[in-house]
Short mmCIF file of C-alpha atoms in Angstrom, two decimals:
data_model
loop_
_atom_site.label_atom_id
_atom_site.label_comp_id
_atom_site.label_asym_id
_atom_site.label_seq_id
_atom_site.Cartn_x
_atom_site.Cartn_y
_atom_site.Cartn_z
CA MET A 202 -22.91 -1.92 -10.28
CA GLU A 203 -23.59 1.10 -12.46
CA PRO A 204 -23.44 0.61 -16.24
CA ILE A 205 -19.98 1.40 -17.58
CA SER A 206 -18.77 2.36 -21.03
CA LEU A 207 -15.24 0.99 -20.65
CA THR A 208 -14.90 -2.52 -22.06
CA ALA A 209 -12.15 -5.11 -22.21
CA ALA A 210 -11.58 -4.15 -25.84
CA ASP A 211 -10.69 -0.61 -24.77
CA VAL A 212 -7.57 -1.62 -22.83
CA THR A 213 -4.57 -3.78 -23.56
CA TYR A 214 -3.53 -6.66 -21.35
CA ALA A 215 -0.45 -4.73 -20.26
CA GLN A 216 -2.57 -1.71 -19.30
CA LEU A 217 -4.97 -3.85 -17.28
CA ALA A 218 -2.29 -5.89 -15.53
CA GLY A 219 -0.48 -2.62 -14.89
CA THR A 220 -3.27 -1.51 -12.55
CA ILE A 221 -3.15 -4.56 -10.27
CA ASP A 222 -1.36 -4.74 -6.93
CA HIS A 223 -1.69 -8.45 -6.17
CA SER A 224 -2.60 -8.60 -2.49
CA LEU A 225 -0.83 -11.03 -0.13
CA LEU A 226 -2.00 -9.63 3.20
CA LYS A 227 -4.21 -12.25 4.84
CA PRO A 228 -2.79 -13.21 8.24
CA MET A 229 -3.02 -16.96 7.62
CA LEU A 230 -0.83 -17.00 4.50
CA THR A 231 2.09 -19.42 4.76
CA ILE A 232 5.51 -19.03 3.20
CA ASP A 233 4.38 -21.39 0.44
CA ASP A 234 1.35 -19.14 -0.14
CA ILE A 235 3.62 -16.11 -0.46
CA LEU A 236 5.86 -17.93 -2.93
CA ALA A 237 2.83 -19.01 -4.96
CA GLY A 238 1.47 -15.46 -4.92
CA CYS A 239 4.76 -14.07 -6.17
CA LYS A 240 4.85 -16.66 -8.96
CA LEU A 241 1.31 -15.75 -9.96
CA ALA A 242 2.19 -12.05 -10.00
CA ALA A 243 5.23 -12.73 -12.19
CA ASP A 244 3.36 -15.09 -14.52
CA TYR A 245 0.56 -12.56 -15.05
CA GLN A 246 2.96 -9.59 -15.10
CA VAL A 247 0.97 -7.40 -12.76
CA VAL A 248 2.54 -4.16 -11.59
CA SER A 249 3.23 -5.23 -8.00
CA VAL A 250 2.56 -7.45 -5.05
CA CYS A 251 1.49 -5.92 -1.75
CA CYS A 252 2.66 -8.26 0.99
CA ARG A 253 2.94 -8.29 4.76
CA PRO A 254 6.03 -6.52 6.14
CA ALA A 255 7.74 -9.73 7.30
CA ASP A 256 7.41 -11.16 3.80
CA VAL A 257 9.15 -8.30 1.98
CA PRO A 258 12.63 -9.91 1.88
CA LEU A 259 11.16 -13.15 0.54
CA ALA A 260 9.02 -11.39 -2.07
CA ALA A 261 11.91 -9.15 -3.14
CA ALA A 262 14.14 -12.18 -3.70
CA GLU A 263 11.45 -14.09 -5.56
CA LEU A 264 10.49 -11.20 -7.83
CA GLU A 265 13.96 -9.90 -8.61
CA GLY A 266 14.30 -9.45 -12.36
CA THR A 267 10.62 -10.09 -13.10
CA GLY A 268 9.55 -6.46 -13.45
CA VAL A 269 7.01 -6.88 -10.64
CA ALA A 270 7.47 -4.36 -7.83
CA VAL A 271 7.28 -5.22 -4.15
CA GLY A 272 5.05 -3.20 -1.88
CA THR A 273 4.02 -3.55 1.73
CA VAL A 274 1.77 -1.99 4.35
CA ILE A 275 2.52 0.41 7.20
CA SER A 276 0.49 0.48 10.45
CA PHE A 277 -1.95 -1.95 8.91
CA PRO A 278 -4.89 -2.22 9.23
CA HIS A 279 -5.77 0.35 11.93
CA GLY A 280 -3.33 3.22 11.30
CA ASP A 281 -2.94 3.92 15.00
CA SER A 282 0.79 3.33 15.50
CA ALA A 283 2.86 6.24 16.74
CA THR A 284 4.41 8.21 13.90
CA SER A 285 7.90 7.12 14.94
CA ILE A 286 6.82 3.49 14.59
CA LYS A 287 5.36 4.12 11.15
CA VAL A 288 8.64 5.71 10.13
CA ALA A 289 10.59 2.76 11.51
CA GLU A 290 8.32 0.33 9.66
CA ALA A 291 8.83 2.28 6.46
CA GLU A 292 12.61 2.34 6.85
CA GLN A 293 12.71 -1.40 7.54
CA ALA A 294 10.49 -2.16 4.56
CA LEU A 295 12.66 -0.08 2.25
CA ALA A 296 15.82 -1.75 3.56
CA ASP A 297 14.20 -5.14 2.92
CA GLY A 298 13.44 -4.31 -0.70
CA ALA A 299 10.01 -2.67 -0.80
CA VAL A 300 9.54 0.13 -3.31
CA GLU A 301 5.89 0.91 -2.53
CA LEU A 302 4.40 1.69 0.89
CA ASP A 303 0.66 1.55 1.59
CA MET A 304 0.26 3.36 4.91
CA VAL A 305 -2.94 3.70 6.91
CA LEU A 306 -3.58 7.24 8.08
CA ASN A 307 -4.48 7.80 11.71
CA ILE A 308 -8.22 7.27 11.40
CA GLY A 309 -9.02 8.26 14.97
CA ARG A 310 -7.11 11.53 14.67
CA LEU A 311 -8.90 12.33 11.41
CA LEU A 312 -12.29 11.67 13.03
CA SER A 313 -11.22 13.89 15.94
CA GLY A 314 -10.46 16.79 13.63
CA ARG A 315 -6.74 16.72 14.45
CA TYR A 316 -5.82 17.41 10.87
CA ASP A 317 -2.33 18.78 11.47
CA GLU A 318 -1.40 15.55 13.24
CA VAL A 319 -2.77 13.46 10.37
CA GLN A 320 -0.80 15.43 7.79
CA GLN A 321 2.39 15.34 9.85
CA ASP A 322 2.03 11.57 10.29
CA ILE A 323 1.81 11.05 6.53
CA ALA A 324 4.58 13.56 5.80
CA ALA A 325 6.95 11.75 8.17
CA VAL A 326 6.62 8.53 6.15
CA VAL A 327 6.92 10.42 2.87
CA ALA A 328 10.10 12.06 4.17
CA VAL A 329 11.89 8.72 4.54
CA SER A 330 10.41 7.08 1.44
CA GLY A 331 12.96 8.33 -1.07
CA ASP A 332 11.90 7.18 -4.54
CA ALA A 333 9.37 4.70 -3.15
CA LEU A 334 5.68 5.35 -3.75
CA VAL A 335 3.57 6.24 -0.73
CA LYS A 336 -0.13 5.35 -0.87
CA VAL A 337 -2.36 6.61 1.93
CA ILE A 338 -5.23 4.34 3.00
CA PHE A 339 -8.28 6.19 4.29
CA GLU A 340 -10.72 3.41 5.36
CA ASN A 341 -13.69 5.15 3.78
CA ALA A 342 -16.24 2.94 5.52
CA TYR A 343 -15.75 5.07 8.64
CA LEU A 344 -15.66 8.50 6.99
CA THR A 345 -18.16 11.04 5.76
CA ASP A 346 -17.71 12.51 2.30
CA LYS A 347 -16.39 15.70 3.89
CA GLN A 348 -13.80 13.69 5.84
CA LYS A 349 -12.79 11.82 2.69
CA ILE A 350 -12.21 15.14 0.94
CA THR A 351 -10.18 16.39 3.90
CA ALA A 352 -8.12 13.18 3.83
CA CYS A 353 -7.42 13.77 0.14
CA GLN A 354 -6.25 17.31 0.83
CA LEU A 355 -4.06 16.29 3.77
CA SER A 356 -2.48 13.41 1.83
CA GLU A 357 -1.66 15.63 -1.12
CA ALA A 358 -0.24 18.36 1.11
CA ALA A 359 1.94 15.74 2.84
CA GLY A 360 3.42 14.64 -0.48
CA ALA A 361 1.72 11.27 -0.94
CA ASP A 362 1.68 9.64 -4.38
CA TYR A 363 -1.67 7.86 -4.04
CA VAL A 364 -4.87 7.98 -2.03
CA LYS A 365 -6.49 4.60 -1.39
CA THR A 366 -10.01 3.67 -0.40
CA SER A 367 -9.65 0.93 2.19
CA THR A 368 -7.69 -1.86 3.85
CA GLY A 369 -10.00 -4.74 3.10
CA TYR A 370 -10.81 -5.21 6.79
CA ALA A 371 -13.62 -2.67 7.21
CA PRO A 372 -17.30 -3.43 6.53
CA THR A 373 -17.15 -1.95 3.02
CA GLY A 374 -14.45 -1.14 0.49
CA ALA A 375 -14.09 0.60 -2.84
CA THR A 376 -17.19 2.22 -4.30
CA ILE A 377 -17.56 4.03 -7.57
CA GLU A 378 -18.86 7.12 -5.76
CA ASP A 379 -15.85 7.24 -3.45
CA LEU A 380 -13.39 6.79 -6.29
CA ARG A 381 -14.96 9.65 -8.22
CA LEU A 382 -14.95 11.81 -5.11
CA MET A 383 -11.29 11.07 -4.41
CA ARG A 384 -10.24 11.63 -8.02
CA ALA A 385 -12.03 14.99 -8.01
CA ASN A 386 -10.31 16.12 -4.82
CA VAL A 387 -6.66 15.48 -5.54
CA GLY A 388 -4.50 17.11 -8.16
CA PRO A 389 -3.13 15.42 -11.28
CA ASN A 390 0.09 14.40 -9.53
CA VAL A 391 -1.79 12.24 -7.00
CA LYS A 392 -3.30 8.97 -8.15
CA VAL A 393 -6.14 6.87 -6.75
CA LYS A 394 -6.09 3.23 -5.67
CA ALA A 395 -9.19 1.07 -5.19
CA ALA A 396 -9.15 -1.76 -2.68
CA HIS A 397 -11.62 -4.26 -1.21
CA GLY A 398 -14.34 -5.88 -3.26
CA VAL A 399 -12.95 -5.74 -6.81
CA ARG A 400 -13.17 -9.40 -7.79
CA THR A 401 -14.40 -9.45 -11.40
CA LEU A 402 -13.19 -8.02 -14.68
CA ASP A 403 -16.26 -5.81 -14.94
CA ALA A 404 -15.65 -4.47 -11.45
CA LEU A 405 -12.02 -3.75 -12.34
CA LEU A 406 -13.05 -1.92 -15.51
CA ALA A 407 -15.60 0.08 -13.51
CA VAL A 408 -13.07 1.30 -10.95
CA ILE A 409 -10.62 2.22 -13.70
CA GLU A 410 -13.33 4.23 -15.43
CA ALA A 411 -14.11 5.94 -12.11
CA GLY A 412 -10.52 7.16 -11.84
CA ALA A 413 -8.50 4.41 -10.16
CA GLU A 414 -5.03 3.84 -11.57
CA ARG A 415 -4.24 1.00 -9.19
CA CYS A 416 -6.39 -1.71 -7.68
CA GLY A 417 -5.58 -4.09 -4.85
CA ALA A 418 -6.81 -7.56 -5.76
CA THR A 419 -6.74 -11.19 -4.73
CA ALA A 420 -8.82 -12.38 -7.72
CA THR A 421 -6.01 -11.42 -10.09
CA ALA A 422 -5.91 -14.64 -12.09
CA ALA A 423 -9.69 -14.80 -12.53
CA MET A 424 -9.91 -11.20 -13.77
CA LEU A 425 -7.01 -11.46 -16.18
CA ASP A 426 -8.07 -14.88 -17.44
CA ASP A 427 -11.51 -13.41 -18.15
CA TYR A 428 -9.86 -10.57 -20.06
CA ARG A 429 -7.95 -13.05 -22.20
CA ALA A 430 -11.10 -15.09 -22.82
CA ARG A 431 -13.11 -12.03 -23.88
CA THR A 432 -10.44 -10.55 -26.12
CA GLY A 433 -8.92 -13.77 -27.45
CA SER A 434 -5.46 -12.66 -26.32
CA ASN A 435 -2.72 -14.81 -24.81
#
């Protein structure tokens, strides 16, 4: 990892926890695992959980009143559902209590140069999202830098709130170079989310310094416990 200037002392606990979307997306997670994940998210006061679509009602009930938002994924992890199915998934998730939607763009269409279709696909989900945040997952492992820039431009034009590096299921995930590239190629109204591979406090600080305002994580407790140990905070 490149040397970074941002240290634990430069951020408050609330600021750090406020970047973390606690990820509950592994296919083998049981109901008890989801309940435990929601409790962890509430105990550590992270900004949100990102759970599987079928778990949204459970997570919404568990996290009601905690201040932790509920997010879910759309057309995950491949992004190849028909647009109408993505829209239906989004509408169901919102009805079930989700307030954040992490949708995978149509990777194959992007690689084919069918940019209008990619933008329309994203815009259709944005159109039904209401006040919910829409984060567009690129899967950077499969894209050139030029394609990443195009994905940024299409996502912004479609009205997305965030651009996101990866699903966690490709060969590689968030890199500092990609985060800087994405931050440089969206306007100030679009934010950047890092995902896949951020498992230590130093890695979290590095992606924040590179421009990420959210980070998907499973090592939430370890990172925030390390922060508390380094800063002497409770």
